[in-house]
Amino acid sequence: MKAFAFIAVAATLFAIAAPASAQFAKAEDAVKYRQNALFVMGQHFGRLGAMANGKVPFDAKVAADNAELVATMAKLPWAAFGPGTDMDGNTKAKPVIWTEQAKFKQHSDKLVEESTKLAAATKTGNLASLKTAFAATADTCKVCHDAFRTK
């Protein structure tokens, strides 16, 4: 019985501490993480763009697979824009991200929303649906980049 109680307490403490341990040990680790997440998302988004723009033939399965990855990756980088990560010289993030965090969060939430719609649109197997959803997602990216990313 004592062993069960110990395990239960340990599991509870681990669950409470997990969010804290999920933080990055160093600011440069957070910067690398978000840059890599955004890079991977951009690679898969670019494949969708090539189909939407007629540069490569439309393949419904490839589109759906890439859109699903974009939707997943769109959820990842935002936790890595924490305090102290604005001081890293290897970032294209504008300082306004940390002074207008609510606005930045609105943009990141919008990307998650639009990329989810993109993934759903590609599952229809319809190129026109891909084009419409791709354009909306690309516009969301552009608006955020214009406001929060240096060239």
PDB file of C-alpha atoms in Angstrom:
ATOM      1  CA  MET A   1       0.000   0.000   0.000  1.00  0.00           C
ATOM      2  CA  LYS A   2       2.854   2.380   0.835  1.00  0.00           C
ATOM      3  CA  ALA A   3       4.466   1.648  -2.524  1.00  0.00           C
ATOM      4  CA  PHE A   4       1.228   2.520  -4.331  1.00  0.00           C
ATOM      5  CA  ALA A   5       0.911   5.779  -2.384  1.00  0.00           C
ATOM      6  CA  PHE A   6       4.539   6.652  -3.153  1.00  0.00           C
ATOM      7  CA  ILE A   7       4.029   5.979  -6.863  1.00  0.00           C
ATOM      8  CA  ALA A   8       0.829   8.043  -6.881  1.00  0.00           C
ATOM      9  CA  VAL A   9       2.544  10.981  -5.184  1.00  0.00           C
ATOM     10  CA  ALA A  10       5.565  10.727  -7.480  1.00  0.00           C
ATOM     11  CA  ALA A  11       3.326  10.625 -10.564  1.00  0.00           C
ATOM     12  CA  THR A  12       1.388  13.661  -9.357  1.00  0.00           C
ATOM     13  CA  LEU A  13       4.559  15.638  -8.688  1.00  0.00           C
ATOM     14  CA  PHE A  14       5.947  14.674 -12.087  1.00  0.00           C
ATOM     15  CA  ALA A  15       2.737  15.823 -13.793  1.00  0.00           C
ATOM     16  CA  ILE A  16       2.897  19.165 -11.987  1.00  0.00           C
ATOM     17  CA  ALA A  17       6.600  19.636 -12.772  1.00  0.00           C
ATOM     18  CA  ALA A  18       6.364  18.549 -16.427  1.00  0.00           C
ATOM     19  CA  PRO A  19       5.437  21.994 -17.793  1.00  0.00           C
ATOM     20  CA  ALA A  20       8.408  23.561 -16.037  1.00  0.00           C
ATOM     21  CA  SER A  21      10.790  20.926 -17.362  1.00  0.00           C
ATOM     22  CA  ALA A  22       9.435  21.494 -20.859  1.00  0.00           C
ATOM     23  CA  GLN A  23      11.049  24.931 -20.886  1.00  0.00           C
ATOM     24  CA  PHE A  24      14.346  25.361 -22.660  1.00  0.00           C
ATOM     25  CA  ALA A  25      17.568  25.230 -20.663  1.00  0.00           C
ATOM     26  CA  LYS A  26      19.156  28.039 -22.691  1.00  0.00           C
ATOM     27  CA  ALA A  27      17.737  30.832 -24.809  1.00  0.00           C
ATOM     28  CA  GLU A  28      19.750  29.685 -27.814  1.00  0.00           C
ATOM     29  CA  ASP A  29      18.113  26.248 -27.536  1.00  0.00           C
ATOM     30  CA  ALA A  30      14.692  27.875 -27.763  1.00  0.00           C
ATOM     31  CA  VAL A  31      15.778  29.928 -30.776  1.00  0.00           C
ATOM     32  CA  LYS A  32      17.129  26.844 -32.554  1.00  0.00           C
ATOM     33  CA  TYR A  33      13.962  24.920 -31.738  1.00  0.00           C
ATOM     34  CA  ARG A  34      11.599  27.551 -33.119  1.00  0.00           C
ATOM     35  CA  GLN A  35      13.768  28.146 -36.180  1.00  0.00           C
ATOM     36  CA  ASN A  36      13.861  24.435 -36.949  1.00  0.00           C
ATOM     37  CA  ALA A  37      10.116  24.027 -36.400  1.00  0.00           C
ATOM     38  CA  LEU A  38       9.412  26.976 -38.702  1.00  0.00           C
ATOM     39  CA  PHE A  39      11.899  25.661 -41.283  1.00  0.00           C
ATOM     40  CA  VAL A  40      10.272  22.233 -41.426  1.00  0.00           C
ATOM     41  CA  MET A  41       6.828  23.811 -41.619  1.00  0.00           C
ATOM     42  CA  GLY A  42       8.035  26.069 -44.445  1.00  0.00           C
ATOM     43  CA  GLN A  43       9.451  23.148 -46.411  1.00  0.00           C
ATOM     44  CA  HIS A  44       6.156  21.284 -46.359  1.00  0.00           C
ATOM     45  CA  PHE A  45       4.170  24.452 -46.986  1.00  0.00           C
ATOM     46  CA  GLY A  46       6.392  25.136 -50.002  1.00  0.00           C
ATOM     47  CA  ARG A  47       5.495  21.732 -51.447  1.00  0.00           C
ATOM     48  CA  LEU A  48       1.825  22.652 -51.160  1.00  0.00           C
ATOM     49  CA  GLY A  49       2.526  26.007 -52.776  1.00  0.00           C
ATOM     50  CA  ALA A  50       4.214  24.325 -55.711  1.00  0.00           C
ATOM     51  CA  MET A  51       1.040  22.306 -56.294  1.00  0.00           C
ATOM     52  CA  ALA A  52      -1.268  25.270 -55.732  1.00  0.00           C
ATOM     53  CA  ASN A  53       0.730  27.364 -58.199  1.00  0.00           C
ATOM     54  CA  GLY A  54       0.956  24.624 -60.843  1.00  0.00           C
ATOM     55  CA  LYS A  55       4.728  24.206 -60.585  1.00  0.00           C
ATOM     56  CA  VAL A  56       4.332  20.507 -59.826  1.00  0.00           C
ATOM     57  CA  PRO A  57       1.400  18.208 -60.571  1.00  0.00           C
ATOM     58  CA  PHE A  58      -1.319  18.033 -57.943  1.00  0.00           C
ATOM     59  CA  ASP A  59      -1.188  14.820 -55.938  1.00  0.00           C
ATOM     60  CA  ALA A  60      -3.994  14.620 -53.392  1.00  0.00           C
ATOM     61  CA  LYS A  61      -2.180  12.199 -51.067  1.00  0.00           C
ATOM     62  CA  VAL A  62       1.068  14.171 -51.097  1.00  0.00           C
ATOM     63  CA  ALA A  63      -0.889  17.368 -50.507  1.00  0.00           C
ATOM     64  CA  ALA A  64      -2.806  15.868 -47.589  1.00  0.00           C
ATOM     65  CA  ASP A  65       0.377  14.449 -46.033  1.00  0.00           C
ATOM     66  CA  ASN A  66       2.204  17.772 -46.319  1.00  0.00           C
ATOM     67  CA  ALA A  67      -0.758  19.785 -45.041  1.00  0.00           C
ATOM     68  CA  GLU A  68      -1.078  17.517 -42.026  1.00  0.00           C
ATOM     69  CA  LEU A  69       2.591  18.132 -41.214  1.00  0.00           C
ATOM     70  CA  VAL A  70       2.103  21.884 -41.640  1.00  0.00           C
ATOM     71  CA  ALA A  71      -0.865  21.807 -39.264  1.00  0.00           C
ATOM     72  CA  THR A  72       1.151  19.867 -36.683  1.00  0.00           C
ATOM     73  CA  MET A  73       4.255  22.026 -37.010  1.00  0.00           C
ATOM     74  CA  ALA A  74       2.184  25.225 -36.772  1.00  0.00           C
ATOM     75  CA  LYS A  75       1.497  24.398 -33.122  1.00  0.00           C
ATOM     76  CA  LEU A  76       5.123  23.986 -32.066  1.00  0.00           C
ATOM     77  CA  PRO A  77       7.333  27.090 -32.318  1.00  0.00           C
ATOM     78  CA  TRP A  78       5.352  29.540 -30.188  1.00  0.00           C
ATOM     79  CA  ALA A  79       6.466  28.258 -26.775  1.00  0.00           C
ATOM     80  CA  ALA A  80      10.038  28.967 -27.846  1.00  0.00           C
ATOM     81  CA  PHE A  81       9.465  32.738 -27.981  1.00  0.00           C
ATOM     82  CA  GLY A  82       9.902  33.011 -24.230  1.00  0.00           C
ATOM     83  CA  PRO A  83      11.698  35.601 -22.122  1.00  0.00           C
ATOM     84  CA  GLY A  84      15.352  36.051 -22.998  1.00  0.00           C
ATOM     85  CA  THR A  85      15.048  34.563 -26.473  1.00  0.00           C
ATOM     86  CA  ASP A  86      14.881  38.054 -27.964  1.00  0.00           C
ATOM     87  CA  MET A  87      18.541  38.676 -27.156  1.00  0.00           C
ATOM     88  CA  ASP A  88      19.920  35.928 -29.395  1.00  0.00           C
ATOM     89  CA  GLY A  89      21.736  37.466 -32.357  1.00  0.00           C
ATOM     90  CA  ASN A  90      20.792  34.560 -34.635  1.00  0.00           C
ATOM     91  CA  THR A  91      17.108  35.390 -34.775  1.00  0.00           C
ATOM     92  CA  LYS A  92      15.013  37.208 -37.339  1.00  0.00           C
ATOM     93  CA  ALA A  93      12.348  37.869 -34.732  1.00  0.00           C
ATOM     94  CA  LYS A  94      11.607  41.547 -34.201  1.00  0.00           C
ATOM     95  CA  PRO A  95      11.694  42.880 -30.624  1.00  0.00           C
ATOM     96  CA  VAL A  96       8.021  43.832 -30.974  1.00  0.00           C
ATOM     97  CA  ILE A  97       7.152  40.154 -30.378  1.00  0.00           C
ATOM     98  CA  TRP A  98       8.009  40.606 -26.707  1.00  0.00           C
ATOM     99  CA  THR A  99       6.363  44.007 -26.323  1.00  0.00           C
ATOM    100  CA  GLU A 100       3.146  43.036 -28.139  1.00  0.00           C
ATOM    101  CA  GLN A 101       2.755  39.449 -27.008  1.00  0.00           C
ATOM    102  CA  ALA A 102      -1.045  39.447 -27.210  1.00  0.00           C
ATOM    103  CA  LYS A 103      -0.939  40.552 -30.836  1.00  0.00           C
ATOM    104  CA  PHE A 104       1.764  37.986 -31.619  1.00  0.00           C
ATOM    105  CA  LYS A 105      -0.345  35.257 -30.000  1.00  0.00           C
ATOM    106  CA  GLN A 106      -3.321  36.272 -32.141  1.00  0.00           C
ATOM    107  CA  HIS A 107      -1.166  35.776 -35.231  1.00  0.00           C
ATOM    108  CA  SER A 108       0.183  32.418 -34.084  1.00  0.00           C
ATOM    109  CA  ASP A 109      -3.335  31.253 -33.215  1.00  0.00           C
ATOM    110  CA  LYS A 110      -4.521  32.378 -36.652  1.00  0.00           C
ATOM    111  CA  LEU A 111      -1.785  30.313 -38.306  1.00  0.00           C
ATOM    112  CA  VAL A 112      -2.794  27.237 -36.327  1.00  0.00           C
ATOM    113  CA  GLU A 113      -6.422  27.828 -37.344  1.00  0.00           C
ATOM    114  CA  GLU A 114      -5.653  28.375 -41.039  1.00  0.00           C
ATOM    115  CA  SER A 115      -3.245  25.440 -41.253  1.00  0.00           C
ATOM    116  CA  THR A 116      -5.917  23.209 -39.738  1.00  0.00           C
ATOM    117  CA  LYS A 117      -8.330  24.405 -42.428  1.00  0.00           C
ATOM    118  CA  LEU A 118      -5.626  23.747 -45.022  1.00  0.00           C
ATOM    119  CA  ALA A 119      -5.223  20.163 -43.826  1.00  0.00           C
ATOM    120  CA  ALA A 120      -8.993  19.667 -44.001  1.00  0.00           C
ATOM    121  CA  ALA A 121      -9.158  21.184 -47.493  1.00  0.00           C
ATOM    122  CA  THR A 122      -6.487  18.864 -48.840  1.00  0.00           C
ATOM    123  CA  LYS A 123      -8.397  15.835 -47.591  1.00  0.00           C
ATOM    124  CA  THR A 124     -11.133  16.641 -50.120  1.00  0.00           C
ATOM    125  CA  GLY A 125      -8.728  15.725 -52.923  1.00  0.00           C
ATOM    126  CA  ASN A 126      -9.779  18.900 -54.733  1.00  0.00           C
ATOM    127  CA  LEU A 127      -7.123  21.230 -56.167  1.00  0.00           C
ATOM    128  CA  ALA A 128      -9.435  24.262 -55.987  1.00  0.00           C
ATOM    129  CA  SER A 129      -9.918  23.657 -52.247  1.00  0.00           C
ATOM    130  CA  LEU A 130      -6.157  23.418 -51.798  1.00  0.00           C
ATOM    131  CA  LYS A 131      -5.625  26.691 -53.662  1.00  0.00           C
ATOM    132  CA  THR A 132      -8.190  28.570 -51.572  1.00  0.00           C
ATOM    133  CA  ALA A 133      -6.921  27.253 -48.241  1.00  0.00           C
ATOM    134  CA  PHE A 134      -3.292  27.678 -49.281  1.00  0.00           C
ATOM    135  CA  ALA A 135      -3.890  31.344 -50.165  1.00  0.00           C
ATOM    136  CA  ALA A 136      -5.554  32.029 -46.802  1.00  0.00           C
ATOM    137  CA  THR A 137      -2.721  30.334 -44.913  1.00  0.00           C
ATOM    138  CA  ALA A 138      -0.059  32.118 -46.971  1.00  0.00           C
ATOM    139  CA  ASP A 139      -1.741  35.461 -46.243  1.00  0.00           C
ATOM    140  CA  THR A 140      -1.643  34.648 -42.529  1.00  0.00           C
ATOM    141  CA  CYS A 141       2.086  33.905 -42.799  1.00  0.00           C
ATOM    142  CA  LYS A 142       2.740  37.133 -44.690  1.00  0.00           C
ATOM    143  CA  VAL A 143       0.865  39.353 -42.247  1.00  0.00           C
ATOM    144  CA  CYS A 144       2.779  37.876 -39.313  1.00  0.00           C
ATOM    145  CA  HIS A 145       6.148  38.068 -41.097  1.00  0.00           C
ATOM    146  CA  ASP A 146       5.524  41.696 -42.044  1.00  0.00           C
ATOM    147  CA  ALA A 147       4.771  42.584 -38.428  1.00  0.00           C
ATOM    148  CA  PHE A 148       7.162  40.363 -36.512  1.00  0.00           C
ATOM    149  CA  ARG A 149      10.070  39.218 -38.693  1.00  0.00           C
ATOM    150  CA  THR A 150      13.054  41.080 -40.050  1.00  0.00           C
ATOM    151  CA  LYS A 151      13.976  40.458 -43.652  1.00  0.00           C
TER     152      LYS A 151
END
